[in-house]
mmCIF file of C-alpha atoms in Angstrom:
data_model
loop_
_atom_site.group_PDB
_atom_site.id
_atom_site.type_symbol
_atom_site.label_atom_id
_atom_site.label_comp_id
_atom_site.label_asym_id
_atom_site.label_seq_id
_atom_site.Cartn_x
_atom_site.Cartn_y
_atom_site.Cartn_z
ATOM 1 C CA MET G 1 74.228 101.465 84.798
ATOM 2 C CA VAL G 2 78.026 101.684 84.903
ATOM 3 C CA LYS G 3 79.221 104.353 87.304
ATOM 4 C CA LYS G 4 81.641 107.035 86.142
ATOM 5 C CA ASN G 5 84.590 108.109 88.273
ATOM 6 C CA MET G 6 85.174 111.528 89.752
ATOM 7 C CA ILE G 7 88.042 112.813 91.863
ATOM 8 C CA MET G 8 87.557 115.461 94.528
ATOM 9 C CA VAL G 9 90.715 117.475 95.203
ATOM 10 C CA VAL G 10 90.628 119.166 98.599
ATOM 11 C CA ASN G 11 93.140 121.614 100.019
ATOM 12 C CA PRO G 12 92.550 121.162 103.766
ATOM 13 C CA VAL G 13 94.306 124.385 104.806
ATOM 14 C CA SER G 14 93.153 126.853 102.140
ATOM 15 C CA GLY G 15 91.276 129.854 103.451
ATOM 16 C CA GLY G 16 91.414 128.605 107.035
ATOM 17 C CA ILE G 17 88.129 126.783 106.306
ATOM 18 C CA ASN G 18 87.162 123.312 107.533
ATOM 19 C CA LYS G 19 86.377 121.292 104.384
ATOM 20 C CA SER G 20 84.283 118.519 106.005
ATOM 21 C CA SER G 21 80.996 119.992 104.791
ATOM 22 C CA PHE G 22 82.422 120.309 101.240
ATOM 23 C CA ILE G 23 83.518 116.664 101.243
ATOM 24 C CA ASP G 24 80.233 115.349 102.687
ATOM 25 C CA ALA G 25 78.084 117.377 100.283
ATOM 26 C CA THR G 26 80.166 116.362 97.253
ATOM 27 C CA TYR G 27 80.078 112.667 98.260
ATOM 28 C CA LEU G 28 76.268 112.758 98.433
ATOM 29 C CA TYR G 29 75.930 114.702 95.184
ATOM 30 C CA ALA G 30 78.296 112.349 93.360
ATOM 31 C CA GLY G 31 76.230 109.362 94.471
ATOM 32 C CA LYS G 32 73.061 111.023 93.222
ATOM 33 C CA GLU G 33 74.731 111.655 89.847
ATOM 34 C CA ASN G 34 75.976 108.020 89.632
ATOM 35 C CA TYR G 35 79.675 108.788 90.172
ATOM 36 C CA ASN G 36 82.229 106.805 92.124
ATOM 37 C CA PHE G 37 83.685 109.270 94.629
ATOM 38 C CA ILE G 38 87.494 109.378 95.003
ATOM 39 C CA LEU G 39 89.007 111.806 97.505
ATOM 40 C CA PHE G 40 92.458 113.375 97.154
ATOM 41 C CA GLU G 41 93.651 115.739 99.900
ATOM 42 C CA THR G 42 96.677 117.883 99.153
ATOM 43 C CA THR G 43 99.676 117.910 101.488
ATOM 44 C CA GLY G 44 102.046 120.267 99.702
ATOM 45 C CA LEU G 45 104.401 117.353 98.987
ATOM 46 C CA ASN G 46 104.449 115.941 95.427
ATOM 47 C CA ASP G 47 100.768 116.767 94.932
ATOM 48 C CA ILE G 48 101.122 117.096 91.165
ATOM 49 C CA SER G 49 102.763 113.697 90.623
ATOM 50 C CA LYS G 50 100.337 112.017 93.041
ATOM 51 C CA LEU G 51 97.329 113.511 91.265
ATOM 52 C CA LYS G 52 98.692 112.464 87.867
ATOM 53 C CA SER G 53 99.005 108.882 89.117
ATOM 54 C CA LEU G 54 95.497 108.941 90.573
ATOM 55 C CA TYR G 55 94.101 110.270 87.309
ATOM 56 C CA SER G 56 95.865 107.541 85.307
ATOM 57 C CA LYS G 57 94.452 104.889 87.625
ATOM 58 C CA PHE G 58 90.798 105.980 87.527
ATOM 59 C CA ILE G 59 90.490 108.111 84.317
ATOM 60 C CA PRO G 60 87.747 110.274 85.892
ATOM 61 C CA ASP G 61 85.085 112.119 83.927
ATOM 62 C CA ARG G 62 85.153 115.019 86.375
ATOM 63 C CA ILE G 63 87.508 116.733 88.829
ATOM 64 C CA ILE G 64 85.894 118.698 91.670
ATOM 65 C CA ILE G 65 88.187 121.154 93.482
ATOM 66 C CA ALA G 66 87.602 122.565 96.975
ATOM 67 C CA GLY G 67 90.221 125.247 97.426
ATOM 68 C CA GLY G 68 91.397 128.597 96.124
ATOM 69 C CA ASP G 69 93.252 129.837 93.052
ATOM 70 C CA GLY G 70 96.471 128.059 94.028
ATOM 71 C CA THR G 71 94.707 124.700 94.290
ATOM 72 C CA VAL G 72 92.982 125.158 90.932
ATOM 73 C CA LYS G 73 96.357 126.048 89.385
ATOM 74 C CA MET G 74 97.960 122.902 90.839
ATOM 75 C CA VAL G 75 95.210 120.666 89.440
ATOM 76 C CA ALA G 76 95.365 122.355 86.028
ATOM 77 C CA GLU G 77 99.141 121.904 85.923
ATOM 78 C CA ALA G 78 98.863 118.225 86.793
ATOM 79 C CA LEU G 79 96.155 117.518 84.206
ATOM 80 C CA LEU G 80 97.006 120.092 81.538
ATOM 81 C CA LYS G 81 97.052 117.582 78.683
ATOM 82 C CA GLU G 82 93.960 115.651 79.826
ATOM 83 C CA ASP G 83 90.476 116.188 78.422
ATOM 84 C CA VAL G 84 88.565 116.647 81.670
ATOM 85 C CA ILE G 85 86.237 119.290 83.101
ATOM 86 C CA LEU G 86 87.170 120.946 86.396
ATOM 87 C CA GLY G 87 84.411 121.951 88.803
ATOM 88 C CA ILE G 88 85.302 124.621 91.363
ATOM 89 C CA LEU G 89 83.975 124.883 94.920
ATOM 90 C CA PRO G 90 85.570 128.175 96.067
ATOM 91 C CA ALA G 91 87.219 127.611 99.460
ATOM 92 C CA GLY G 92 90.468 129.559 99.526
ATOM 93 C CA SER G 93 91.888 132.834 100.723
ATOM 94 C CA ALA G 94 92.092 133.854 97.056
ATOM 95 C CA ASN G 95 89.122 132.869 94.870
ATOM 96 C CA GLY G 96 89.709 135.293 92.022
ATOM 97 C CA LEU G 97 89.170 132.794 89.202
ATOM 98 C CA ALA G 98 85.867 131.672 90.724
ATOM 99 C CA LEU G 99 84.803 135.319 91.020
ATOM 100 C CA GLU G 100 85.799 135.938 87.411
ATOM 101 C CA LEU G 101 83.637 133.005 86.268
ATOM 102 C CA ASN G 102 80.669 133.975 88.484
ATOM 103 C CA LEU G 103 81.122 130.971 90.783
ATOM 104 C CA ILE G 104 80.883 132.698 94.162
ATOM 105 C CA LYS G 105 77.627 131.026 95.165
ATOM 106 C CA THR G 106 76.256 128.687 97.826
ATOM 107 C CA LEU G 107 77.797 125.231 98.136
ATOM 108 C CA GLY G 108 74.655 123.647 96.723
ATOM 109 C CA GLU G 109 74.629 125.948 93.718
ATOM 110 C CA ASN G 110 78.339 125.387 93.077
ATOM 111 C CA LEU G 111 77.905 121.604 93.215
ATOM 112 C CA ALA G 112 75.119 121.742 90.642
ATOM 113 C CA ILE G 113 77.364 123.796 88.340
ATOM 114 C CA ALA G 114 80.457 121.657 88.981
ATOM 115 C CA PHE G 115 78.734 118.488 87.750
ATOM 116 C CA ARG G 116 77.237 120.067 84.624
ATOM 117 C CA ASP G 117 78.580 119.585 81.114
ATOM 118 C CA THR G 118 78.498 123.332 80.432
ATOM 119 C CA TYR G 119 82.035 124.675 80.512
ATOM 120 C CA ILE G 120 84.384 127.414 79.331
ATOM 121 C CA SER G 121 87.837 126.674 77.896
ATOM 122 C CA ILE G 122 90.190 129.278 79.355
ATOM 123 C CA ASP G 123 93.653 130.346 78.262
ATOM 124 C CA VAL G 124 96.787 129.252 80.063
ATOM 125 C CA ILE G 125 99.727 131.647 80.401
ATOM 126 C CA ASP G 126 103.258 130.232 80.623
ATOM 127 C CA ILE G 127 105.497 132.337 82.896
ATOM 128 C CA ASN G 128 109.037 130.987 83.286
ATOM 129 C CA ASP G 129 107.674 127.444 82.763
ATOM 130 C CA GLN G 130 104.942 127.938 85.385
ATOM 131 C CA ILE G 131 101.283 128.173 84.372
ATOM 132 C CA CYS G 132 98.943 131.025 85.267
ATOM 133 C CA LEU G 133 95.153 130.841 84.921
ATOM 134 C CA HIS G 134 94.053 134.068 86.573
ATOM 135 C CA LEU G 135 96.425 136.885 87.633
ATOM 136 C CA SER G 136 100.102 137.177 88.431
ATOM 137 C CA ASP G 137 102.032 140.238 89.491
ATOM 138 C CA LEU G 138 105.367 141.768 90.391
ATOM 139 C CA GLY G 139 105.781 144.116 93.338
ATOM 140 C CA LEU G 140 103.536 145.110 96.214
ATOM 141 C CA ASN G 141 100.738 142.577 95.903
ATOM 142 C CA ALA G 142 103.218 139.696 95.572
ATOM 143 C CA LYS G 143 104.992 140.951 98.694
ATOM 144 C CA LEU G 144 101.640 140.956 100.486
ATOM 145 C CA ILE G 145 101.087 137.317 99.502
ATOM 146 C CA LYS G 146 104.559 136.422 100.771
ATOM 147 C CA ASN G 147 103.759 138.003 104.148
ATOM 148 C CA TYR G 148 100.427 136.173 104.252
ATOM 149 C CA GLU G 149 101.993 132.766 103.523
ATOM 150 C CA LYS G 150 104.524 133.260 106.342
ATOM 151 C CA SER G 151 101.815 134.297 108.812
ATOM 152 C CA ALA G 152 100.372 131.895 111.385
ATOM 153 C CA ILE G 153 96.930 133.490 110.907
ATOM 154 C CA HIS G 154 95.093 132.493 107.724
ATOM 155 C CA GLY G 155 91.638 133.339 106.427
ATOM 156 C CA ARG G 156 90.255 136.823 105.746
ATOM 157 C CA TRP G 157 91.443 138.279 109.058
ATOM 158 C CA GLY G 158 94.994 137.072 108.479
ATOM 159 C CA TYR G 159 94.913 138.512 104.972
ATOM 160 C CA PHE G 160 93.918 141.989 106.140
ATOM 161 C CA LEU G 161 96.550 141.931 108.882
ATOM 162 C CA GLN G 162 99.150 141.400 106.168
ATOM 163 C CA VAL G 163 97.681 144.207 104.055
ATOM 164 C CA PHE G 164 98.488 146.549 106.951
ATOM 165 C CA LYS G 165 101.973 145.080 107.440
ATOM 166 C CA THR G 166 102.811 145.336 103.747
ATOM 167 C CA LEU G 167 101.588 148.907 103.453
ATOM 168 C CA MET G 168 103.683 149.967 106.433
ATOM 169 C CA GLY G 169 106.893 148.493 104.984
ATOM 170 C CA ARG G 170 109.460 150.136 102.729
ATOM 171 C CA ASN G 171 108.336 149.682 99.136
ATOM 172 C CA ARG G 172 110.538 151.436 96.619
ATOM 173 C CA PRO G 173 109.679 151.453 92.921
ATOM 174 C CA PHE G 174 111.597 149.173 90.594
ATOM 175 C CA ARG G 175 112.731 149.852 87.036
ATOM 176 C CA GLY G 176 113.256 147.723 83.982
ATOM 177 C CA VAL G 177 112.476 146.965 80.347
ATOM 178 C CA ILE G 178 109.541 145.165 78.732
ATOM 179 C CA SER G 179 110.166 143.596 75.314
ATOM 180 C CA ILE G 180 106.873 143.321 73.484
ATOM 181 C CA ASP G 181 105.756 143.420 69.827
ATOM 182 C CA ASN G 182 109.285 144.180 68.542
ATOM 183 C CA GLN G 183 109.775 147.142 70.874
ATOM 184 C CA ASN G 184 111.562 147.723 74.190
ATOM 185 C CA ILE G 185 109.663 149.786 76.744
ATOM 186 C CA GLU G 186 111.424 151.225 79.779
ATOM 187 C CA PHE G 187 109.347 151.541 82.940
ATOM 188 C CA GLU G 188 109.388 152.512 86.610
ATOM 189 C CA SER G 189 106.701 150.907 88.733
ATOM 190 C CA ARG G 190 105.661 149.557 92.120
ATOM 191 C CA MET G 191 103.529 146.807 90.600
ATOM 192 C CA ILE G 192 103.060 145.080 87.222
ATOM 193 C CA VAL G 193 100.098 142.756 86.684
ATOM 194 C CA ILE G 194 100.104 139.877 84.186
ATOM 195 C CA ALA G 195 96.395 139.392 83.609
ATOM 196 C CA ASN G 196 94.399 136.592 82.035
ATOM 197 C CA ALA G 197 91.254 137.919 83.719
ATOM 198 C CA LYS G 198 89.515 141.165 84.617
ATOM 199 C CA LYS G 199 89.542 141.349 88.412
ATOM 200 C CA TYR G 200 91.151 140.325 91.663
ATOM 201 C CA GLY G 201 89.375 138.228 94.265
ATOM 202 C CA THR G 202 88.544 141.434 96.135
ATOM 203 C CA GLY G 203 86.298 142.350 93.201
ATOM 204 C CA VAL G 204 88.379 145.299 92.002
ATOM 205 C CA VAL G 205 88.662 145.452 88.203
ATOM 206 C CA ILE G 206 92.340 145.692 87.262
ATOM 207 C CA ASN G 207 91.977 144.733 83.583
ATOM 208 C CA PRO G 208 88.579 145.930 82.315
ATOM 209 C CA ASN G 209 89.099 144.786 78.715
ATOM 210 C CA GLY G 210 90.508 141.357 79.572
ATOM 211 C CA ILE G 211 88.975 138.225 78.041
ATOM 212 C CA ILE G 212 89.973 134.917 79.617
ATOM 213 C CA ASN G 213 89.875 132.884 76.374
ATOM 214 C CA ASP G 214 90.968 135.268 73.612
ATOM 215 C CA GLY G 215 94.521 133.946 73.157
ATOM 216 C CA LYS G 216 96.072 137.050 74.720
ATOM 217 C CA PHE G 217 97.082 138.392 78.134
ATOM 218 C CA GLU G 218 97.479 141.943 79.385
ATOM 219 C CA LEU G 219 100.387 143.665 81.115
ATOM 220 C CA ILE G 220 99.152 146.397 83.463
ATOM 221 C CA ILE G 221 101.909 148.747 84.601
ATOM 222 C CA LEU G 222 100.926 150.710 87.721
ATOM 223 C CA LYS G 223 103.472 153.440 87.205
ATOM 224 C CA LYS G 224 102.271 156.071 89.705
ATOM 225 C CA LEU G 225 101.037 153.741 92.418
ATOM 226 C CA ASN G 226 101.468 155.032 95.984
ATOM 227 C CA LEU G 227 100.663 153.214 99.205
ATOM 228 C CA LYS G 228 97.285 154.868 99.649
ATOM 229 C CA VAL G 229 96.167 153.863 96.166
ATOM 230 C CA PHE G 230 97.562 150.347 96.622
ATOM 231 C CA GLY G 231 95.560 149.906 99.811
ATOM 232 C CA LYS G 232 92.378 150.929 98.020
ATOM 233 C CA ILE G 233 93.082 148.504 95.169
ATOM 234 C CA ILE G 234 93.690 145.560 97.521
ATOM 235 C CA LEU G 235 90.570 146.377 99.529
ATOM 236 C CA GLY G 236 88.453 146.702 96.388
ATOM 237 C CA GLN G 237 87.713 150.381 96.941
ATOM 238 C CA LEU G 238 89.224 151.810 93.788
ATOM 239 C CA SER G 239 88.847 151.364 90.056
ATOM 240 C CA VAL G 240 92.189 151.741 88.335
ATOM 241 C CA LYS G 241 92.390 155.016 86.395
ATOM 242 C CA SER G 242 94.299 155.723 83.226
ATOM 243 C CA GLU G 243 96.559 158.500 84.544
ATOM 244 C CA TYR G 244 98.697 156.020 86.470
ATOM 245 C CA VAL G 245 98.156 152.872 84.396
ATOM 246 C CA LYS G 246 99.537 151.636 81.084
ATOM 247 C CA VAL G 247 98.074 148.468 79.521
ATOM 248 C CA TYR G 248 99.537 146.261 76.775
ATOM 249 C CA SER G 249 97.700 143.290 75.222
ATOM 250 C CA THR G 250 99.830 140.563 73.627
ATOM 251 C CA ASP G 251 100.565 136.842 73.418
ATOM 252 C CA LYS G 252 104.274 137.101 74.317
ATOM 253 C CA ALA G 253 106.470 139.422 76.420
ATOM 254 C CA ILE G 254 109.765 139.520 78.322
ATOM 255 C CA ILE G 255 110.207 141.602 81.477
ATOM 256 C CA LYS G 256 113.625 142.430 82.955
ATOM 257 C CA THR G 257 113.950 144.353 86.230
ATOM 258 C CA ASN G 258 116.912 146.221 87.712
ATOM 259 C CA VAL G 259 116.553 144.519 91.117
ATOM 260 C CA PRO G 260 114.959 141.229 92.270
ATOM 261 C CA VAL G 261 111.210 141.848 92.715
ATOM 262 C CA SER G 262 108.596 139.829 94.614
ATOM 263 C CA PHE G 263 106.496 137.719 92.233
ATOM 264 C CA GLN G 264 103.280 135.687 92.583
ATOM 265 C CA ILE G 265 101.157 133.443 90.347
ATOM 266 C CA ASP G 266 97.461 132.835 91.096
ATOM 267 C CA GLY G 267 97.868 133.727 94.760
ATOM 268 C CA GLU G 268 101.071 131.709 95.354
ATOM 269 C CA PHE G 269 104.386 133.442 96.119
ATOM 270 C CA TYR G 270 107.264 132.409 93.819
ATOM 271 C CA GLY G 271 110.179 134.368 95.286
ATOM 272 C CA LYS G 272 111.993 137.360 93.834
ATOM 273 C CA ILE G 273 112.826 137.512 90.146
ATOM 274 C CA LEU G 274 114.853 139.571 87.664
ATOM 275 C CA ASP G 275 113.482 138.113 84.398
ATOM 276 C CA LEU G 276 110.089 136.879 83.218
ATOM 277 C CA ASP G 277 109.454 135.118 79.903
ATOM 278 C CA ILE G 278 105.682 135.138 79.270
ATOM 279 C CA SER G 279 103.597 133.547 76.522
ATOM 280 C CA ILE G 280 100.242 131.921 75.848
ATOM 281 C CA PHE G 281 100.432 128.143 76.341
ATOM 282 C CA PRO G 282 99.088 125.833 73.579
ATOM 283 C CA TYR G 283 96.602 124.138 75.952
ATOM 284 C CA LYS G 284 93.310 125.312 77.399
ATOM 285 C CA VAL G 285 91.626 124.310 80.649
ATOM 286 C CA LYS G 286 87.934 123.361 80.800
ATOM 287 C CA ILE G 287 86.039 124.742 83.820
ATOM 288 C CA ALA G 288 82.359 124.086 84.531
ATOM 289 C CA VAL G 289 80.213 127.242 84.510
ATOM 290 C CA SER G 290 76.510 128.040 84.769
#
């Protein structure tokens, strides 16, 4: 029997977790399923172009990813036009997409799912020519991610240290205009979420009516958010309530802010921005599910 090829993409630093057990278990499982095992470890330098070249060389039937939301986003960006199923082994500081797709399981269970042919085709959001699969936001949460990335301490403990640091900082609201469905909406907010999914990796539901493959995304404007409420949201202790939230569902929007605001996509900090051009991308990404 001719063996098929599979590539395992591993982010060695995500989540502060040693990935040796993930690599060993995937190697053994791939052999059992009659796959040639090809390992690709990210370095943060030209990962997308390197992965594209590796894909072209081996034309794999499956990509297995050991990492968090940022790693999944990188792989999806590299292979956006390819017809291949991605299998996720959650191993990052942010695993929100895996949580959304009910993939927070044991390594053995995740491997069994990752090699199956059952999959969901999820939407891709284009934000200023960057793709988003899960959640992006402007404001406090993005600032938290920036602080986390700069920290020498990673993993859950490092994340919660940065929650405290971010909450103790000066965080003034920002103002601006959202252009959506032929109308301009003025706002004042501490945080705006661009959501392709329902919930953050903490488990808190930020977008209860969100559907990850309906051809639309949601804008959630947290207009009365204070630091106490923000802390509860980040820690997964609060369901967002309507009196300080406004939600818009659409397939295209433009956001302009009065000052540069911290911005993140799928758990990766992208600097401070003044303008966002957002739309649904014409491609979908296949992810193995149970």
